[in-house]
PDB file of C-alpha atoms in Angstrom:
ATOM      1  CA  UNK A 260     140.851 168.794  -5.907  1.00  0.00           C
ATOM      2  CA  UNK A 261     138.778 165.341  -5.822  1.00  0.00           C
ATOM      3  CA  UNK A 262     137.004 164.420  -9.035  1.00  0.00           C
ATOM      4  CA  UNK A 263     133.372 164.945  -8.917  1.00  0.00           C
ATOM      5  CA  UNK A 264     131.192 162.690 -11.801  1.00  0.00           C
ATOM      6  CA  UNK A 265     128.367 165.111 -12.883  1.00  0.00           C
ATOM      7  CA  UNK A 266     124.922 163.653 -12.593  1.00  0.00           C
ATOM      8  CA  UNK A 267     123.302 164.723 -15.762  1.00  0.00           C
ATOM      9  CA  UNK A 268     125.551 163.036 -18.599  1.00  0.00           C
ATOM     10  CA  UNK A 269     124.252 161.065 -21.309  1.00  0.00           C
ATOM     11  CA  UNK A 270     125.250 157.017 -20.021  1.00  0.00           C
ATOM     12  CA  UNK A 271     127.685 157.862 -23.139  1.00  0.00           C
ATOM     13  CA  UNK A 272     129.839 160.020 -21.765  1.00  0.00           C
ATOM     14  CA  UNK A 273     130.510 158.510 -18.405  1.00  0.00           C
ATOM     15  CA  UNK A 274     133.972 156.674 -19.145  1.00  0.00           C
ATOM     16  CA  UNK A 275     134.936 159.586 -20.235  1.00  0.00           C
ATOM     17  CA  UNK A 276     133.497 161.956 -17.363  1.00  0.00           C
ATOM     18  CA  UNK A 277     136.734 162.013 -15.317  1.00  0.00           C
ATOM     19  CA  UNK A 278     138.250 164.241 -17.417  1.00  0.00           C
ATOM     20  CA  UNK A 279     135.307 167.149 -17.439  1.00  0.00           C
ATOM     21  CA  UNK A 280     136.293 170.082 -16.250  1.00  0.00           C
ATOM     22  CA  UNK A 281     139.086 172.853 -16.677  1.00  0.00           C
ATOM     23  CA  UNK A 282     142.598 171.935 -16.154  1.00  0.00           C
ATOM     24  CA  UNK A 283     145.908 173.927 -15.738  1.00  0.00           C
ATOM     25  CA  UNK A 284     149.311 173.421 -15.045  1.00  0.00           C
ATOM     26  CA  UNK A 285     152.966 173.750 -16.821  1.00  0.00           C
ATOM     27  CA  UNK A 286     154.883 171.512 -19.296  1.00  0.00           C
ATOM     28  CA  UNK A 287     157.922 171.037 -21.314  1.00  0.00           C
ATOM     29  CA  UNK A 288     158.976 170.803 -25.605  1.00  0.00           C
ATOM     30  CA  UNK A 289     160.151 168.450 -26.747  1.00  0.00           C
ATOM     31  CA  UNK A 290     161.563 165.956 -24.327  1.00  0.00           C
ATOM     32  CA  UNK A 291     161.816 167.942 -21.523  1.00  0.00           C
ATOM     33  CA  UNK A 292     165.521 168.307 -21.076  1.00  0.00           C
ATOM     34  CA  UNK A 293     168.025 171.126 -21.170  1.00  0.00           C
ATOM     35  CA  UNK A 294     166.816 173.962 -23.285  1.00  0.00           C
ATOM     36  CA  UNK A 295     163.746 172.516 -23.839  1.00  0.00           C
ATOM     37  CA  UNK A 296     161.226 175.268 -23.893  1.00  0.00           C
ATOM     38  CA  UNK A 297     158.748 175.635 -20.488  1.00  0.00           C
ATOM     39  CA  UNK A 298     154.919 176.992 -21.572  1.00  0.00           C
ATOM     40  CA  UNK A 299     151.580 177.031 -19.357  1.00  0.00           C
ATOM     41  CA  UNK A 300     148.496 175.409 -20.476  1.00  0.00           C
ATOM     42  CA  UNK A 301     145.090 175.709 -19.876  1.00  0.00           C
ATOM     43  CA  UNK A 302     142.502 172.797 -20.852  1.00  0.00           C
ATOM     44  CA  UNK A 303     138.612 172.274 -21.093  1.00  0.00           C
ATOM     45  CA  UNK A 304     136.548 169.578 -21.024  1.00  0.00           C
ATOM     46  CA  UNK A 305     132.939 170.559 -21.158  1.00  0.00           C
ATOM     47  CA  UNK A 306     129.625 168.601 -22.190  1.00  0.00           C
ATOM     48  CA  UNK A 307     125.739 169.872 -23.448  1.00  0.00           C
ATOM     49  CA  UNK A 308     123.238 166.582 -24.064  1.00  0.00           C
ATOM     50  CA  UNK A 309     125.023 165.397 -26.789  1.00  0.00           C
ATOM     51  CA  UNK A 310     127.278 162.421 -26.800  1.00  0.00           C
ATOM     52  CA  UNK A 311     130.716 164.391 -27.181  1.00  0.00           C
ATOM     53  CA  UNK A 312     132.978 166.146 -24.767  1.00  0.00           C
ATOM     54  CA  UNK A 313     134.546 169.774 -26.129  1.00  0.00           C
ATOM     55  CA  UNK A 314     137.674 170.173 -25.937  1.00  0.00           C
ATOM     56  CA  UNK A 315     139.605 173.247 -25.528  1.00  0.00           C
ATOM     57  CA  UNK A 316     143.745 174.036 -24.724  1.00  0.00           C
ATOM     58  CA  UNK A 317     145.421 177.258 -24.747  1.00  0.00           C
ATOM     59  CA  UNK A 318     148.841 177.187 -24.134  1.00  0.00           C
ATOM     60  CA  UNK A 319     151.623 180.329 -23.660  1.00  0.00           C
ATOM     61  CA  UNK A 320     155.337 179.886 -24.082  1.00  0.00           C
ATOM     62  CA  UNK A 321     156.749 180.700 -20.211  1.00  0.00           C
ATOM     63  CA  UNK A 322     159.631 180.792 -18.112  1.00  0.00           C
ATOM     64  CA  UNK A 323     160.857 178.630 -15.527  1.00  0.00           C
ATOM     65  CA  UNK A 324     158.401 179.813 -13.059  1.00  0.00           C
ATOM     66  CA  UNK A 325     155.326 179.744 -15.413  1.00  0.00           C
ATOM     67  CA  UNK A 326     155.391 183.670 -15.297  1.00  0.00           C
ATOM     68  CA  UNK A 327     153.495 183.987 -19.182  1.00  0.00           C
ATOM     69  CA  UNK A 328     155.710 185.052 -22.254  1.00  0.00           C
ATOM     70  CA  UNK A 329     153.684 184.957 -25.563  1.00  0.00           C
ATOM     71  CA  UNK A 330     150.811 182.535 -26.785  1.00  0.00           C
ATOM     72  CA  UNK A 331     151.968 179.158 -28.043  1.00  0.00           C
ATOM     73  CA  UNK A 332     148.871 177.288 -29.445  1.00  0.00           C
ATOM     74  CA  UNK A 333     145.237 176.666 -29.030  1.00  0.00           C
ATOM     75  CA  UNK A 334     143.273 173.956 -29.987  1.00  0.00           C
ATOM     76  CA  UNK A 335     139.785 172.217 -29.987  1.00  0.00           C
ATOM     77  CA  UNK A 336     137.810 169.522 -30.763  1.00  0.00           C
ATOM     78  CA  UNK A 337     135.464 166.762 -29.808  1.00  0.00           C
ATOM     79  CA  UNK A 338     136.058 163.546 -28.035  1.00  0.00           C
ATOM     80  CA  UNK A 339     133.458 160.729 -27.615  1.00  0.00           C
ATOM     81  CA  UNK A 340     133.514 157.064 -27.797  1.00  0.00           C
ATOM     82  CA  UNK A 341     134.028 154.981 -30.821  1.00  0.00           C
ATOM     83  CA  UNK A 342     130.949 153.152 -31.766  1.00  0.00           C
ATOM     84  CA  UNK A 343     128.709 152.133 -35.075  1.00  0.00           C
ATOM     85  CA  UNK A 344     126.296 154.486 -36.609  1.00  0.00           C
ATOM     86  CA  UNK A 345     122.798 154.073 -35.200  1.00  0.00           C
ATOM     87  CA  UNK A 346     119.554 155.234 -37.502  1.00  0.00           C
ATOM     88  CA  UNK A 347     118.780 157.601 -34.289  1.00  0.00           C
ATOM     89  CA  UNK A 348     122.368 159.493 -34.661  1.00  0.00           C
ATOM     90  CA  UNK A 349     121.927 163.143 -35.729  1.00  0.00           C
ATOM     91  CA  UNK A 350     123.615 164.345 -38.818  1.00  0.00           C
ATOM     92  CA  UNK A 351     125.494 165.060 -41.098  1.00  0.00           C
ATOM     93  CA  UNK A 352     124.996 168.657 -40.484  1.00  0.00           C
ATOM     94  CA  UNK A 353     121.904 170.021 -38.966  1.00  0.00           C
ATOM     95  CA  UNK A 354     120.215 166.960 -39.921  1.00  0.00           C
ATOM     96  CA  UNK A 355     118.539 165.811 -36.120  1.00  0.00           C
ATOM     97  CA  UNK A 356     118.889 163.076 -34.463  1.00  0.00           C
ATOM     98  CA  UNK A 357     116.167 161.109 -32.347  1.00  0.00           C
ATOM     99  CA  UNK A 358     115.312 163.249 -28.945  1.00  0.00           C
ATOM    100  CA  UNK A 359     116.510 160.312 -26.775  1.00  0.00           C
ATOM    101  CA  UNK A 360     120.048 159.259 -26.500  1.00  0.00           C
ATOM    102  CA  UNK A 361     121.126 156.139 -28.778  1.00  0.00           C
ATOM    103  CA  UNK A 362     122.741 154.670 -25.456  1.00  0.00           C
ATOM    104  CA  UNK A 363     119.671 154.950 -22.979  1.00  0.00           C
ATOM    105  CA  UNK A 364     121.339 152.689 -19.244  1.00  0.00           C
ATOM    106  CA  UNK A 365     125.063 152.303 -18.547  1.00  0.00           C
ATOM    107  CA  UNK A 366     124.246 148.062 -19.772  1.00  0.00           C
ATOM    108  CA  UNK A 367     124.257 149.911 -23.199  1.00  0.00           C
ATOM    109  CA  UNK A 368     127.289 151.278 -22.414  1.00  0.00           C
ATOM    110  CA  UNK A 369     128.784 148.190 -20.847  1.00  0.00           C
ATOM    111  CA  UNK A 370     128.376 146.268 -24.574  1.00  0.00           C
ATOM    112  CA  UNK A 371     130.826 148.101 -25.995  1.00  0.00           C
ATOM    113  CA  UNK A 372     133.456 147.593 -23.720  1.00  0.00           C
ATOM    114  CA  UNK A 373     136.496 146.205 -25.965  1.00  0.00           C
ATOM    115  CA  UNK A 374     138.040 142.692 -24.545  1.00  0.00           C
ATOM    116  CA  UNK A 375     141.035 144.229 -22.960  1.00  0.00           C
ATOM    117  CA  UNK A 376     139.007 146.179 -20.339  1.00  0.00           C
ATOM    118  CA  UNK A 377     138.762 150.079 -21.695  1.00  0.00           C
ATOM    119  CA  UNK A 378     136.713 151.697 -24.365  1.00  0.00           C
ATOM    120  CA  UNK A 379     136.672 152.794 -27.770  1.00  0.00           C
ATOM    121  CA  UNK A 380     137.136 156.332 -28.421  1.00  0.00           C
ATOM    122  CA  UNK A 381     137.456 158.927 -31.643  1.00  0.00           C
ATOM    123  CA  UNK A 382     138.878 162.145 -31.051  1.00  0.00           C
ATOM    124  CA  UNK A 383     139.171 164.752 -33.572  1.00  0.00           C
ATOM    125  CA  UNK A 384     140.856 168.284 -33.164  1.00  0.00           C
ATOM    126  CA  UNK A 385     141.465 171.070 -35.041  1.00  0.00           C
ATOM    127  CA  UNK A 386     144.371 173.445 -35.083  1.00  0.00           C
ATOM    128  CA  UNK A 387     144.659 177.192 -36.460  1.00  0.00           C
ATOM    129  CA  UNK A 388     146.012 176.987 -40.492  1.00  0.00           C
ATOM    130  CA  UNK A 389     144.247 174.594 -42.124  1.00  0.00           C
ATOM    131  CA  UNK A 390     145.510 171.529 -39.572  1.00  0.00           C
ATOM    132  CA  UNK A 391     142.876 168.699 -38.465  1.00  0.00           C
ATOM    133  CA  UNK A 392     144.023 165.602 -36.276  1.00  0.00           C
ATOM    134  CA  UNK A 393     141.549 162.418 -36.585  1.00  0.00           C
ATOM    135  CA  UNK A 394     142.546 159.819 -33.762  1.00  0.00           C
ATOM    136  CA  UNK A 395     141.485 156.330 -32.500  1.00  0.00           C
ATOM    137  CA  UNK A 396     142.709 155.075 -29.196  1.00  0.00           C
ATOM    138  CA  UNK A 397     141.031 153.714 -25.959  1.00  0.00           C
ATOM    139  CA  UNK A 398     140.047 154.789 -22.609  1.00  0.00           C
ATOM    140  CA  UNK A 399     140.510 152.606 -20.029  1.00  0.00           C
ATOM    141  CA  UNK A 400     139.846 153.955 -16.400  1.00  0.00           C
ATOM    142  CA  UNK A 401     142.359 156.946 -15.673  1.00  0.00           C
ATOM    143  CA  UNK A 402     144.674 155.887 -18.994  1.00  0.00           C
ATOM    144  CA  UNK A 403     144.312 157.378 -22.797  1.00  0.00           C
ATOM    145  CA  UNK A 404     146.034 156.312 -25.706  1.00  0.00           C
ATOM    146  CA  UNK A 405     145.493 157.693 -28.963  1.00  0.00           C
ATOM    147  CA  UNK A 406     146.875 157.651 -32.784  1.00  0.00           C
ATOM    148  CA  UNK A 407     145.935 159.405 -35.458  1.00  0.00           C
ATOM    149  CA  UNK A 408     144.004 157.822 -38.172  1.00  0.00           C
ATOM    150  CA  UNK A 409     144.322 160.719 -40.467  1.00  0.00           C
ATOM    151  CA  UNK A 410     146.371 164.161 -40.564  1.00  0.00           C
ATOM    152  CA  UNK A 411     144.828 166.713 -43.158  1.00  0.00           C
ATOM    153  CA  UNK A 412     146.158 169.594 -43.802  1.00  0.00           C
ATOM    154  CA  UNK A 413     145.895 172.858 -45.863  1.00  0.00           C
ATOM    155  CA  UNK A 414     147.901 173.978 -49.132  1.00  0.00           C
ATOM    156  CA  UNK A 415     149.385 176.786 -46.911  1.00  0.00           C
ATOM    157  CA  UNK A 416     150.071 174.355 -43.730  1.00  0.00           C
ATOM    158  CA  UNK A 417     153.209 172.763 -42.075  1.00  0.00           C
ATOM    159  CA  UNK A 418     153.824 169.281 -43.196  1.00  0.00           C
ATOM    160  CA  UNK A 419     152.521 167.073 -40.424  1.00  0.00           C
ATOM    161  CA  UNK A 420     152.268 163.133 -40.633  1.00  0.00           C
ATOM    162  CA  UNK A 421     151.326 161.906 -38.181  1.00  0.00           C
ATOM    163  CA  UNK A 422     150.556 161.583 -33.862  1.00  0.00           C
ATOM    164  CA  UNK A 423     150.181 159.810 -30.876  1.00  0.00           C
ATOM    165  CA  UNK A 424     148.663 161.287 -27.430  1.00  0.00           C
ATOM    166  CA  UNK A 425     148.671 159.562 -24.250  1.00  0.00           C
ATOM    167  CA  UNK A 426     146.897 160.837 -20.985  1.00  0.00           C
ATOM    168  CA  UNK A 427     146.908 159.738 -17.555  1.00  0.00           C
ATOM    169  CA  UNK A 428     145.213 160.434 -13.994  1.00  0.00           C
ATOM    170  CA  UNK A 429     147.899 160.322 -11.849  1.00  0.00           C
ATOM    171  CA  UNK A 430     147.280 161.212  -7.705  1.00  0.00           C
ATOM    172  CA  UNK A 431     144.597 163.731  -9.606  1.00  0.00           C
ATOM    173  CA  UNK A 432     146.830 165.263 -12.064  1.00  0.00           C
ATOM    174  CA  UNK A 433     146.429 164.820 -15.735  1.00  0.00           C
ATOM    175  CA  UNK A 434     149.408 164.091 -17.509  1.00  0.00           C
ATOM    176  CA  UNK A 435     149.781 164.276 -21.315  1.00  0.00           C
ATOM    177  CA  UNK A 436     152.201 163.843 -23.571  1.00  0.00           C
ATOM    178  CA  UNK A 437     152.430 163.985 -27.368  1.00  0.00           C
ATOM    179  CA  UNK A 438     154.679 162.550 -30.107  1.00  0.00           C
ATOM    180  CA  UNK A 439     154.782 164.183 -33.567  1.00  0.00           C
ATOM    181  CA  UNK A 440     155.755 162.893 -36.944  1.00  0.00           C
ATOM    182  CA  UNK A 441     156.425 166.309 -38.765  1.00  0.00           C
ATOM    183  CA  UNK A 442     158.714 168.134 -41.693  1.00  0.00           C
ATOM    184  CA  UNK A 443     159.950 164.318 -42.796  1.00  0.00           C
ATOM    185  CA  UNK A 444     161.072 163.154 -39.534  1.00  0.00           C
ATOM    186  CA  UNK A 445     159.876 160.008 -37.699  1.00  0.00           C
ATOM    187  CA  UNK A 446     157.267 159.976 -34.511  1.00  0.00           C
ATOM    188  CA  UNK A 447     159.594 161.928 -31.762  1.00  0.00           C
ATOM    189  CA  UNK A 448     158.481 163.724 -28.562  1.00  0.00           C
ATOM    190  CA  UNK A 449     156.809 166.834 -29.223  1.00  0.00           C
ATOM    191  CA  UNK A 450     155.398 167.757 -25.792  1.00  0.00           C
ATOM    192  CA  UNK A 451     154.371 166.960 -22.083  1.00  0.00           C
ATOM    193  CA  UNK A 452     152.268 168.447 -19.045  1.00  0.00           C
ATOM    194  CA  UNK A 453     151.097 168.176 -15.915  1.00  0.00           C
ATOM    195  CA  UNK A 454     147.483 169.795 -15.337  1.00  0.00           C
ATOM    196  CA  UNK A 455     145.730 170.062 -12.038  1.00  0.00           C
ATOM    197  CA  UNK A 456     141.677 170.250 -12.062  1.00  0.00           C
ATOM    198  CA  UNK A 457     140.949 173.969 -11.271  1.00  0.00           C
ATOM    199  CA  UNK A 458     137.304 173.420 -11.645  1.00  0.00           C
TER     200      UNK A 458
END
């Protein structure tokens, strides 16, 4: 499916715009090898007039043929670019912000483009059991990198360090994959896809 840019985004949004819409497709555990475990994701990328993409995954344990076995994980969060505070910025809480967007033409934009090419970003999602994942990284064209800033974590939740994501838009696939510093042990593979754009 080609990737269609939607036409009423906040100038904000649009190096990130690529990636709106709902994706599915399989992936492995781990690193992928022998008895690595198989599961089915789904993943959503939606946008309202604020400067933030949602973010939504589901994901199901499977079997080799993707046939669904029992639900793995969901997820969700909020993804936007990285930038400093304006007066006009809504918040915290219900506290609004000004009625026109902080970055008004795509020259706004264009200013915060970091020297090696890409953009900015901040990412933050939240996990079922008291888990929340704060990451900076950059977006440059079809490629994501991300690290986590911050891991917190509830009295009654796994002990979880640390994390890097990367993404990538690869002959219109997205592929992810996700390293995990958890119960002592250093950054290691924790997971990989491949999602194709269902809509």
């Amino acid at each position: 499916m080609p990737i269609e840019l939607p036409t009423d985004l906040t100038p904000e949004l649009v190096p990130l715009s690529w990636l709106i819409g709902t994706w599915e497709g399989a992936g492995r555990l781990g690193e992928g090898e022998g008895e690595d475990a198989h599961f089915v994701q789904r993943v959503e990328f939606t946008h309202d007039s604020t400067p933030y993409l949602s973010y939504r995954a589901e994901s199901w344990l499977s079997d080799e043929k993707g046939n669904k076995l029992r639900p793995l994980a969901t997820e969700q969060g909020y993804w936007g670019l990285d930038r400093p505070l304006e007066d006009s910025d809504g918040g915290p809480g219900l506290i609004p912000g000004d009625i026109v967007p902080t970055l008004r033409t795509a020259d706004d934009v264009e200013a915060l483009r970091a020297p090696e090419g890409g953009f900015n970003i901040v990412v933050n999602i939240a996990h079922p059991r008291g888990v929340c994942e704060l990451y900076y990284g950059s977006i440059n064209g079809p490629r994501i990198e991300l690290a986590t800033d911050m891991v917190v974590r509830g009295s009654n939740s796994k002990e979880f360090s640390a994390a890097t994501r990367m993404f990538g838009l690869v002959n219109g696939q997205l592929f992810w994959r996700w390293d995990v510093a958890a119960g002592g042990t250093a950054l290691a593979a924790h997971a990989s896809a491949a999602l194709t754009k269902e809509a």
